[in-house]
GROMACS .gro file of C-alpha atoms in nm:
model
  474
    1MET     CA    1   6.261   1.165   2.476
    2THR     CA    2   6.498   1.054   2.200
    3SER     CA    3   6.292   1.179   1.904
    4ALA     CA    4   5.954   1.293   1.789
    5ALA     CA    5   5.721   1.000   1.726
    6PRO     CA    6   5.653   0.906   1.357
    7PHE     CA    7   5.310   1.076   1.368
    8ALA     CA    8   5.139   0.891   1.084
    9GLY     CA    9   5.207   0.557   1.232
   10LEU     CA   10   5.085   0.654   1.570
   11ARG     CA   11   4.755   0.812   1.473
   12ALA     CA   12   4.532   0.525   1.565
   13ALA     CA   13   4.711   0.447   1.892
   14LEU     CA   14   4.713   0.810   1.997
   15ILE     CA   15   4.343   0.857   1.925
   16LEU     CA   16   4.306   0.573   2.174
   17ALA     CA   17   4.499   0.783   2.420
   18LEU     CA   18   4.205   1.017   2.446
   19ALA     CA   19   4.067   0.766   2.693
   20LEU     CA   20   4.327   0.894   2.932
   21ALA     CA   21   4.116   1.215   2.940
   22GLY     CA   22   3.949   1.080   3.248
   23CYS     CA   23   4.255   1.128   3.459
   24ALA     CA   24   4.300   1.492   3.345
   25PRO     CA   25   4.182   1.760   3.583
   26SER     CA   26   3.802   1.806   3.588
   27GLY     CA   27   3.712   2.072   3.347
   28ALA     CA   28   4.031   2.043   3.144
   29PRO     CA   29   3.988   2.016   2.768
   30VAL     CA   30   3.858   1.667   2.680
   31SER     CA   31   3.794   1.556   2.328
   32SER     CA   32   3.446   1.416   2.255
   33LEU     CA   33   3.603   1.140   2.046
   34ARG     CA   34   3.623   0.800   2.220
   35ALA     CA   35   3.873   0.525   2.175
   36THR     CA   36   3.800   0.228   1.952
   37PRO     CA   37   3.651  -0.038   2.186
   38VAL     CA   38   3.925  -0.276   2.318
   39SER     CA   39   3.877  -0.615   2.473
   40PHE     CA   40   3.967  -0.665   2.836
   41PRO     CA   41   4.256  -0.903   2.898
   42ASN     CA   42   4.190  -1.221   3.105
   43ALA     CA   43   4.199  -1.061   3.442
   44GLU     CA   44   4.248  -1.186   3.794
   45PRO     CA   45   4.043  -1.037   4.079
   46LEU     CA   46   4.112  -0.674   4.151
   47PRO     CA   47   4.334  -0.590   4.450
   48PRO     CA   48   4.181  -0.401   4.745
   49MET     CA   49   4.128  -0.021   4.698
   50ARG     CA   50   4.435   0.187   4.782
   51GLN     CA   51   4.390   0.513   4.969
   52PHE     CA   52   4.625   0.785   5.077
   53GLY     CA   53   4.753   0.831   5.430
   54ALA     CA   54   4.846   1.159   5.601
   55THR     CA   55   4.868   1.455   5.370
   56ARG     CA   56   5.204   1.613   5.308
   57PRO     CA   57   5.125   1.949   5.155
   58MET     CA   58   5.395   2.131   4.965
   59PRO     CA   59   5.534   2.439   5.154
   60VAL     CA   60   5.429   2.777   5.035
   61LEU     CA   61   5.703   2.923   4.813
   62ARG     CA   62   5.582   3.259   4.715
   63PRO     CA   63   5.660   3.582   4.904
   64ASN     CA   64   5.406   3.735   5.137
   65ALA     CA   65   5.367   4.041   4.919
   66GLN     CA   66   5.233   3.813   4.642
   67ILE     CA   67   5.025   3.619   4.885
   68ALA     CA   68   4.862   3.940   5.025
   69ARG     CA   69   4.768   4.045   4.671
   70ASP     CA   70   4.630   3.698   4.593
   71PHE     CA   71   4.433   3.688   4.921
   72LEU     CA   72   4.254   4.010   4.847
   73GLU     CA   73   4.178   3.901   4.485
   74LEU     CA   74   4.042   3.574   4.616
   75SER     CA   75   3.844   3.725   4.894
   76PHE     CA   76   3.692   4.033   4.745
   77GLN     CA   77   3.598   3.918   4.399
   78MET     CA   78   3.388   3.644   4.244
   79GLU     CA   79   3.470   3.426   3.946
   80SER     CA   80   3.243   3.647   3.729
   81GLY     CA   81   3.464   3.946   3.818
   82ARG     CA   82   3.196   4.088   4.040
   83GLU     CA   83   3.335   4.277   4.339
   84LEU     CA   84   3.245   4.176   4.697
   85PRO     CA   85   3.188   4.477   4.931
   86VAL     CA   86   3.308   4.312   5.253
   87LEU     CA   87   3.483   4.001   5.387
   88THR     CA   88   3.240   3.737   5.509
   89ARG     CA   89   3.313   3.425   5.710
   90PHE     CA   90   3.165   3.203   5.983
   91GLU     CA   91   3.213   3.369   6.327
   92GLY     CA   92   3.265   3.090   6.589
   93PRO     CA   93   3.258   2.718   6.572
   94VAL     CA   94   3.113   2.548   6.262
   95ALA     CA   95   2.920   2.221   6.243
   96LEU     CA   96   2.959   2.022   5.922
   97HIS     CA   97   2.645   1.813   5.878
   98VAL     CA   98   2.655   1.512   5.644
   99THR     CA   99   2.326   1.396   5.506
  100GLY     CA  100   2.182   1.187   5.212
  101SER     CA  101   2.313   0.859   5.088
  102VAL     CA  102   2.684   0.895   5.185
  103PRO     CA  103   2.918   0.682   4.973
  104PRO     CA  104   3.140   0.433   5.169
  105THR     CA  105   3.475   0.620   5.123
  106ALA     CA  106   3.330   0.975   5.172
  107ARG     CA  107   3.291   0.951   5.555
  108ALA     CA  108   3.662   0.888   5.604
  109ASP     CA  109   3.757   1.161   5.345
  110ILE     CA  110   3.528   1.411   5.523
  111ASP     CA  111   3.685   1.329   5.861
  112LYS     CA  112   4.031   1.365   5.717
  113LEU     CA  113   3.938   1.701   5.563
  114ALA     CA  114   3.794   1.834   5.880
  115ALA     CA  115   4.101   1.729   6.082
  116ARG     CA  116   4.327   1.914   5.841
  117LEU     CA  117   4.112   2.230   5.856
  118ARG     CA  118   4.135   2.222   6.232
  119ALA     CA  119   4.505   2.145   6.248
  120GLU     CA  120   4.639   2.348   5.946
  121ALA     CA  121   4.380   2.634   5.919
  122SER     CA  122   4.289   2.660   6.286
  123ILE     CA  123   3.909   2.651   6.196
  124PRO     CA  124   3.693   2.507   6.477
  125LEU     CA  125   3.510   2.265   6.262
  126ARG     CA  126   3.336   1.937   6.381
  127VAL     CA  127   3.157   1.673   6.175
  128VAL     CA  128   2.796   1.578   6.264
  129ALA     CA  129   2.561   1.324   6.115
  130GLY     CA  130   2.201   1.410   6.035
  131PRO     CA  131   1.993   1.707   5.947
  132ALA     CA  132   2.117   2.054   6.033
  133PRO     CA  133   1.976   2.244   6.330
  134ALA     CA  134   1.781   2.566   6.286
  135GLU     CA  135   2.037   2.770   6.477
  136GLY     CA  136   2.424   2.797   6.474
  137ASN     CA  137   2.699   2.804   6.213
  138VAL     CA  138   2.628   2.516   5.975
  139ILE     CA  139   2.774   2.376   5.653
  140VAL     CA  140   2.556   2.091   5.512
  141VAL     CA  141   2.705   1.832   5.278
  142GLU     CA  142   2.427   1.672   5.107
  143PHE     CA  143   2.487   1.362   4.873
  144LEU     CA  144   2.244   1.284   4.600
  145PRO     CA  145   2.250   1.116   4.253
  146ARG     CA  146   2.431   1.304   3.985
  147ALA     CA  147   2.136   1.288   3.750
  148GLN     CA  148   1.913   1.457   4.011
  149MET     CA  149   2.174   1.731   4.073
  150GLN     CA  150   2.242   1.795   3.701
  151ALA     CA  151   1.870   1.810   3.611
  152LEU     CA  152   1.882   2.148   3.773
  153VAL     CA  153   2.255   2.239   3.730
  154PRO     CA  154   2.363   2.049   3.420
  155GLU     CA  155   2.730   2.157   3.397
  156ALA     CA  156   2.818   2.132   3.771
  157ALA     CA  157   3.028   1.851   3.893
  158CYS     CA  158   2.932   1.976   4.250
  159PHE     CA  159   2.863   2.321   4.406
  160VAL     CA  160   2.806   2.526   4.715
  161VAL     CA  161   2.535   2.785   4.792
  162PRO     CA  162   2.474   3.017   5.086
  163ARG     CA  163   2.187   3.052   5.336
  164VAL     CA  164   2.020   2.720   5.286
  165SER     CA  165   2.042   2.388   5.465
  166SER     CA  166   1.934   2.128   5.208
  167TRP     CA  167   1.885   2.047   4.842
  168ASP     CA  168   1.510   2.102   4.883
  169GLU     CA  169   1.567   2.451   5.024
  170TYR     CA  170   1.810   2.527   4.736
  171ARG     CA  171   1.543   2.418   4.487
  172ALA     CA  172   1.291   2.642   4.648
  173ALA     CA  173   1.524   2.940   4.656
  174ARG     CA  174   1.679   2.892   4.319
  175ARG     CA  175   1.712   3.213   4.110
  176SER     CA  176   1.626   3.423   4.422
  177ALA     CA  177   1.848   3.685   4.593
  178LEU     CA  178   1.864   3.451   4.894
  179LEU     CA  179   2.148   3.266   4.723
  180ASP     CA  180   2.349   3.579   4.637
  181TRP     CA  181   2.684   3.564   4.815
  182ALA     CA  182   2.748   3.937   4.746
  183THR     CA  183   2.454   4.027   4.986
  184LEU     CA  184   2.603   3.846   5.288
  185THR     CA  185   2.755   4.036   5.577
  186VAL     CA  186   2.834   3.724   5.775
  187ARG     CA  187   2.811   3.355   5.700
  188GLN     CA  188   2.588   3.139   5.912
  189ARG     CA  189   2.502   2.845   5.683
  190ALA     CA  190   2.585   2.702   5.346
  191THR     CA  191   2.506   2.379   5.158
  192VAL     CA  192   2.745   2.168   4.947
  193ILE     CA  193   2.586   1.943   4.696
  194VAL     CA  194   2.798   1.641   4.594
  195PRO     CA  195   2.694   1.345   4.372
  196ASN     CA  196   2.705   1.008   4.539
  197ASP     CA  197   2.748   0.796   4.231
  198THR     CA  198   3.084   0.894   4.096
  199SER     CA  199   3.441   0.784   4.175
  200PRO     CA  200   3.572   0.814   4.530
  201GLN     CA  201   3.839   1.056   4.417
  202GLU     CA  202   3.586   1.288   4.238
  203ILE     CA  203   3.376   1.291   4.557
  204ARG     CA  204   3.677   1.378   4.769
  205ASP     CA  205   3.789   1.653   4.525
  206CYS     CA  206   3.443   1.812   4.544
  207LEU     CA  207   3.444   1.798   4.920
  208HIS     CA  208   3.779   1.976   4.941
  209GLU     CA  209   3.697   2.251   4.689
  210GLU     CA  210   3.333   2.318   4.793
  211VAL     CA  211   3.389   2.309   5.167
  212ALA     CA  212   3.682   2.539   5.129
  213GLN     CA  213   3.465   2.785   4.931
  214ALA     CA  214   3.185   2.752   5.186
  215LEU     CA  215   3.439   2.865   5.456
  216GLY     CA  216   3.646   3.113   5.266
  217PRO     CA  217   3.729   3.254   4.919
  218LEU     CA  218   3.473   3.249   4.642
  219ASN     CA  219   3.703   3.332   4.356
  220ASP     CA  220   3.918   3.117   4.126
  221ILE     CA  221   4.232   3.262   3.976
  222TYR     CA  222   4.406   3.106   3.677
  223ARG     CA  223   4.745   3.252   3.748
  224LEU     CA  224   4.783   3.078   4.081
  225PRO     CA  225   4.973   2.747   4.034
  226ASP     CA  226   4.950   2.599   4.384
  227THR     CA  227   4.582   2.603   4.479
  228VAL     CA  228   4.239   2.448   4.436
  229PHE     CA  229   4.109   2.803   4.387
  230ASN     CA  230   4.197   2.779   4.022
  231ASP     CA  231   3.967   2.654   3.744
  232ASP     CA  232   4.241   2.455   3.573
  233ASN     CA  233   4.168   2.193   3.855
  234PHE     CA  234   4.518   2.044   3.860
  235HIS     CA  235   4.515   2.017   4.237
  236ALA     CA  236   4.297   1.750   4.386
  237VAL     CA  237   4.313   1.832   4.765
  238LEU     CA  238   4.370   2.152   4.960
  239THR     CA  239   4.733   2.271   4.927
  240GLY     CA  240   4.966   2.438   5.173
  241PHE     CA  241   4.878   2.773   5.003
  242ASP     CA  242   4.510   2.695   5.051
  243MET     CA  243   4.546   2.627   5.417
  244LEU     CA  244   4.750   2.948   5.469
  245VAL     CA  245   4.476   3.145   5.296
  246LEU     CA  246   4.206   2.976   5.521
  247ARG     CA  247   4.419   3.023   5.833
  248THR     CA  248   4.454   3.392   5.743
  249TYR     CA  249   4.079   3.421   5.675
  250TYR     CA  250   3.997   3.302   6.026
  251ALA     CA  251   4.265   3.501   6.202
  252PRO     CA  252   4.138   3.686   6.505
  253GLU     CA  253   4.251   4.013   6.357
  254LEU     CA  254   3.999   3.980   6.080
  255ALA     CA  255   3.616   3.971   6.106
  256SER     CA  256   3.306   3.967   5.880
  257GLY     CA  257   3.208   4.300   5.744
  258MET     CA  258   3.560   4.442   5.701
  259THR     CA  259   3.631   4.623   5.375
  260ARG     CA  260   3.916   4.545   5.129
  261ALA     CA  261   4.116   4.834   5.271
  262GLU     CA  262   4.075   4.724   5.632
  263VAL     CA  263   4.181   4.365   5.553
  264ALA     CA  264   4.473   4.492   5.343
  265ALA     CA  265   4.603   4.699   5.635
  266ARG     CA  266   4.615   4.388   5.856
  267LEU     CA  267   4.764   4.139   5.609
  268PRO     CA  268   5.136   4.226   5.641
  269GLY     CA  269   5.135   4.141   6.017
  270LEU     CA  270   4.912   3.842   5.975
  271LEU     CA  271   5.119   3.685   5.699
  272ALA     CA  272   5.453   3.767   5.870
  273ARG     CA  273   5.324   3.562   6.169
  274ALA     CA  274   5.157   3.279   5.965
  275ASN     CA  275   5.430   3.248   5.698
  276PRO     CA  276   5.755   3.391   5.834
  277ARG     CA  277   5.959   3.244   5.539
  278GLY     CA  278   5.761   3.472   5.304
  279GLY     CA  279   5.920   3.796   5.430
  280SER     CA  280   5.737   4.122   5.468
  281ALA     CA  281   5.407   4.188   5.286
  282ALA     CA  282   5.425   4.561   5.353
  283GLN     CA  283   5.538   4.624   4.999
  284SER     CA  284   5.241   4.536   4.771
  285ALA     CA  285   5.312   4.310   4.468
  286PRO     CA  286   5.232   4.451   4.135
  287ALA     CA  287   4.889   4.373   3.990
  288ASP     CA  288   4.894   4.090   3.735
  289PRO     CA  289   4.547   4.082   3.591
  290THR     CA  290   4.411   3.816   3.359
  291PRO     CA  291   4.235   3.969   3.064
  292ARG     CA  292   3.869   3.871   3.034
  293ALA     CA  293   3.947   3.772   2.669
  294TRP     CA  294   4.181   3.499   2.786
  295ILE     CA  295   3.935   3.363   3.044
  296ASP     CA  296   3.648   3.366   2.781
  297ALA     CA  297   3.880   3.173   2.535
  298VAL     CA  298   3.968   2.913   2.800
  299GLU     CA  299   3.614   2.872   2.908
  300ARG     CA  300   3.499   2.815   2.548
  301ALA     CA  301   3.788   2.572   2.496
  302LEU     CA  302   3.702   2.370   2.816
  303GLY     CA  303   3.326   2.393   2.771
  304PRO     CA  304   3.100   2.128   2.630
  305ARG     CA  305   2.882   2.350   2.407
  306ALA     CA  306   3.117   2.435   2.129
  307SER     CA  307   3.223   2.219   1.842
  308ASP     CA  308   3.566   2.052   1.843
  309SER     CA  309   3.697   2.298   1.589
  310ALA     CA  310   3.558   2.604   1.780
  311ARG     CA  311   3.719   2.477   2.103
  312ARG     CA  312   4.055   2.431   1.933
  313GLU     CA  313   4.033   2.784   1.788
  314ALA     CA  314   3.951   2.915   2.135
  315ALA     CA  315   4.256   2.737   2.275
  316ARG     CA  316   4.467   2.898   2.000
  317ARG     CA  317   4.329   3.239   2.104
  318ALA     CA  318   4.433   3.177   2.460
  319VAL     CA  319   4.784   3.078   2.349
  320ALA     CA  320   4.806   3.397   2.140
  321ILE     CA  321   4.693   3.611   2.422
  322ALA     CA  322   4.942   3.448   2.661
  323GLN     CA  323   5.227   3.504   2.416
  324ALA     CA  324   5.123   3.862   2.351
  325SER     CA  325   5.120   3.927   2.725
  326GLY     CA  326   5.467   3.779   2.766
  327TRP     CA  327   5.343   3.533   3.024
  328THR     CA  328   5.566   3.239   3.138
  329ASP     CA  329   5.348   3.139   3.424
  330ALA     CA  330   5.066   2.878   3.485
  331ARG     CA  331   4.837   3.063   3.249
  332ALA     CA  332   5.074   3.017   2.956
  333GLY     CA  333   5.133   2.651   3.040
  334PHE     CA  334   4.765   2.580   3.066
  335ALA     CA  335   4.685   2.751   2.729
  336TRP     CA  336   4.943   2.521   2.556
  337PHE     CA  337   4.819   2.214   2.756
  338ALA     CA  338   4.456   2.282   2.651
  339LEU     CA  339   4.549   2.325   2.282
  340ALA     CA  340   4.764   2.008   2.298
  341ARG     CA  341   4.473   1.806   2.443
  342LEU     CA  342   4.227   1.933   2.195
  343SER     CA  343   4.459   1.856   1.913
  344LEU     CA  344   4.507   1.482   1.996
  345SER     CA  345   4.229   1.363   1.767
  346GLY     CA  346   4.342   1.536   1.457
  347ASP     CA  347   4.672   1.718   1.464
  348LEU     CA  348   4.938   1.510   1.643
  349GLU     CA  349   5.221   1.754   1.565
  350THR     CA  350   5.040   2.042   1.731
  351ALA     CA  351   4.951   1.819   2.028
  352PHE     CA  352   5.309   1.698   2.067
  353THR     CA  353   5.450   2.053   2.031
  354GLY     CA  354   5.188   2.185   2.271
  355PHE     CA  355   5.274   1.939   2.539
  356LEU     CA  356   5.645   2.014   2.504
  357ARG     CA  357   5.583   2.390   2.537
  358ALA     CA  358   5.361   2.332   2.840
  359ALA     CA  359   5.632   2.111   2.992
  360LEU     CA  360   5.899   2.375   2.943
  361ILE     CA  361   5.678   2.642   3.122
  362TYR     CA  362   5.568   2.413   3.406
  363ARG     CA  363   5.931   2.301   3.483
  364SER     CA  364   6.066   2.659   3.460
  365ARG     CA  365   5.987   2.749   3.813
  366PRO     CA  366   5.899   2.569   4.149
  367GLY     CA  367   5.532   2.527   4.238
  368MET     CA  368   5.400   2.376   3.911
  369GLU     CA  369   5.518   2.018   3.963
  370ILE     CA  370   5.182   1.859   3.946
  371GLN     CA  371   5.104   2.037   3.625
  372ALA     CA  372   5.431   1.905   3.478
  373ALA     CA  373   5.318   1.554   3.589
  374HIS     CA  374   4.996   1.581   3.396
  375VAL     CA  375   5.208   1.665   3.084
  376ASP     CA  376   5.452   1.389   3.158
  377MET     CA  377   5.159   1.141   3.146
  378GLN     CA  378   5.073   1.261   2.795
  379LEU     CA  379   5.431   1.252   2.682
  380ALA     CA  380   5.466   0.901   2.836
  381ALA     CA  381   5.169   0.790   2.619
  382PHE     CA  382   5.339   0.925   2.313
  383ALA     CA  383   5.665   0.744   2.399
  384LEU     CA  384   5.487   0.416   2.463
  385SER     CA  385   5.298   0.433   2.145
  386ALA     CA  386   5.632   0.482   1.967
  387GLY     CA  387   5.777   0.172   2.145
  388GLN     CA  388   6.019   0.398   2.345
  389ALA     CA  389   6.004   0.201   2.664
  390GLU     CA  390   6.304   0.372   2.841
  391ASP     CA  391   6.160   0.715   2.764
  392THR     CA  392   5.826   0.610   2.897
  393LEU     CA  393   5.981   0.510   3.228
  394THR     CA  394   6.169   0.841   3.236
  395PHE     CA  395   5.847   1.046   3.207
  396VAL     CA  396   5.663   0.824   3.457
  397GLU     CA  397   5.918   0.776   3.724
  398ARG     CA  398   6.002   1.142   3.766
  399SER     CA  399   5.641   1.223   3.822
  400LEU     CA  400   5.527   0.935   4.044
  401PRO     CA  401   5.645   1.098   4.373
  402VAL     CA  402   5.487   1.432   4.289
  403VAL     CA  403   5.150   1.274   4.201
  404ALA     CA  404   5.156   1.053   4.512
  405GLN     CA  405   5.219   1.364   4.730
  406ALA     CA  406   4.935   1.545   4.550
  407GLU     CA  407   4.701   1.248   4.622
  408ASN     CA  408   4.577   1.209   4.269
  409ALA     CA  409   4.497   0.845   4.256
  410ALA     CA  410   4.354   0.849   3.900
  411LEU     CA  411   4.678   1.008   3.754
  412LEU     CA  412   4.894   0.787   3.975
  413ALA     CA  413   4.719   0.469   3.846
  414THR     CA  414   4.752   0.589   3.485
  415LEU     CA  415   5.125   0.660   3.520
  416MET     CA  416   5.177   0.322   3.692
  417LEU     CA  417   4.984   0.142   3.405
  418LEU     CA  418   5.200   0.311   3.149
  419ARG     CA  419   5.506   0.201   3.354
  420ALA     CA  420   5.376  -0.156   3.350
  421GLU     CA  421   5.339  -0.152   2.975
  422ALA     CA  422   5.695  -0.016   2.935
  423LEU     CA  423   5.834  -0.290   3.153
  424GLU     CA  424   5.659  -0.549   2.934
  425LEU     CA  425   5.836  -0.398   2.631
  426LEU     CA  426   6.162  -0.444   2.810
  427GLY     CA  427   6.089  -0.806   2.887
  428ARG     CA  428   6.037  -0.754   3.264
  429ALA     CA  429   5.705  -0.926   3.278
  430SER     CA  430   5.703  -1.026   3.649
  431GLU     CA  431   5.777  -0.663   3.751
  432ALA     CA  432   5.516  -0.537   3.516
  433ARG     CA  433   5.248  -0.762   3.670
  434GLU     CA  434   5.329  -0.634   4.021
  435VAL     CA  435   5.309  -0.269   3.905
  436ARG     CA  436   4.982  -0.330   3.719
  437LEU     CA  437   4.822  -0.490   4.024
  438ASP     CA  438   4.933  -0.200   4.241
  439ALA     CA  439   4.794   0.045   3.979
  440MET     CA  440   4.460  -0.122   3.984
  441GLY     CA  441   4.436  -0.073   4.360
  442TRP     CA  442   4.480   0.301   4.311
  443ALA     CA  443   4.244   0.293   4.009
  444ARG     CA  444   3.968   0.165   4.232
  445TYR     CA  445   3.977   0.492   4.427
  446GLY     CA  446   4.055   0.711   4.128
  447PHE     CA  447   3.810   0.573   3.872
  448GLY     CA  448   3.551   0.381   4.076
  449PRO     CA  449   3.368   0.074   3.955
  450GLU     CA  450   3.548  -0.250   3.851
  451LEU     CA  451   3.425  -0.220   3.494
  452GLU     CA  452   3.582   0.128   3.460
  453VAL     CA  453   3.911   0.009   3.615
  454ARG     CA  454   3.933  -0.284   3.377
  455ARG     CA  455   3.853  -0.056   3.083
  456ARG     CA  456   4.131   0.188   3.180
  457VAL     CA  457   4.379  -0.102   3.206
  458ALA     CA  458   4.280  -0.239   2.864
  459GLU     CA  459   4.290   0.104   2.692
  460ILE     CA  460   4.634   0.181   2.817
  461ALA     CA  461   4.760  -0.167   2.719
  462ALA     CA  462   4.627  -0.100   2.372
  463LEU     CA  463   4.873   0.197   2.341
  464SER     CA  464   5.168  -0.038   2.336
  465PRO     CA  465   5.311  -0.179   2.008
  466ARG     CA  466   5.263  -0.519   2.162
  467ALA     CA  467   4.888  -0.475   2.137
  468ARG     CA  468   4.912  -0.348   1.781
  469MET     CA  469   5.132  -0.648   1.680
  470ALA     CA  470   4.896  -0.889   1.842
  471ALA     CA  471   4.605  -0.732   1.661
  472ALA     CA  472   4.781  -0.748   1.327
  473ALA     CA  473   4.858  -1.118   1.383
  474GLN     CA  474   4.497  -1.208   1.427
   0.00000   0.00000   0.00000
């Protein structure tokens, strides 16, 4: 980027950029401020929905000693910090039963997920329609309206619970010990609850994360950059690391009921076979704990219950803890990213600085490319608002391949729409139109209904100086 944007002149346009919050990872800091309403341009019919083909997961880059440590922390601890006494998993083939009002795109996404779990994690999983049987290993995926789900679980985008086979059984067992994962010795059934009235991408993302937790680890770890088992939610689909973890989880050398020590003793040989490029796991990696104070600060910054000022203060605490701890990993980048996002509505200099700090961290080592792409989207919005078309294209074009490989259609569409506006500024109108149409195809998967797609197109167009000049001329 050639220079910092003239902040005072960009304030109105960058407040509008808050509308881009919808393509941030679910759970990331999102300001409650909304953009000033913008009029939709005269629009031709939307193109067909675009969807991703075969998944190309990034290879696992970390050494097996680190992966062994991560596996144990993922498998023997819950997000709350509560220890799990033994490993639990499904023993034998698993039937994935799909019930409720299934959205049109969900069936193909479920089939694709199941095929990946069979091929990449060696889990004998088959998809079955209809109610679950009384016997056998069963995961139920039940679709229902978001309002119905959130009437009982208001802050959940989707969730998984053990020992029940339906929403009705969950309601009857709610707040009982039946739903306590820590009391399991073996898994036999679980139910994943997914809303059926949100975007195709959000439905798919829920399926990946919740089915993976139904099968395997119950923990999320902020320091891990390359996994869906992380509450920063940058990854949309199961990664190469996730499949390695699940393949190890279901290795024949392991079994339900094993203690942490028993699993740890078997991991070096398992990982040497499953991930030979990772070297030996015999030498344990040093512990790298995340203080509860940092987790609490991040959760307050991301949560909906605190005021905007309290959320920003919580993000500042997370940054301070990361700096005091000397972190240069995903946790440090996420703290800066959260602070920057929360500062967009009132402190553009802090926002801009935060995004730059996050970008430096995310680009400092391999494995954090999708995080860097999320930052590039924000920096591209700054550049476009400043009329810096070439800089906008630089941010966008270096991130497009990463985002496509990560299968994040919402982020892909947003980057392409920013690219289209930059091309318009450069006088390349016909090329801009082609990019915009392609972007809308991806937006149909990433954002859902036509009205939402057109709103996103209009909001991003309003970031451009062309829109401000047109508005001033009226």
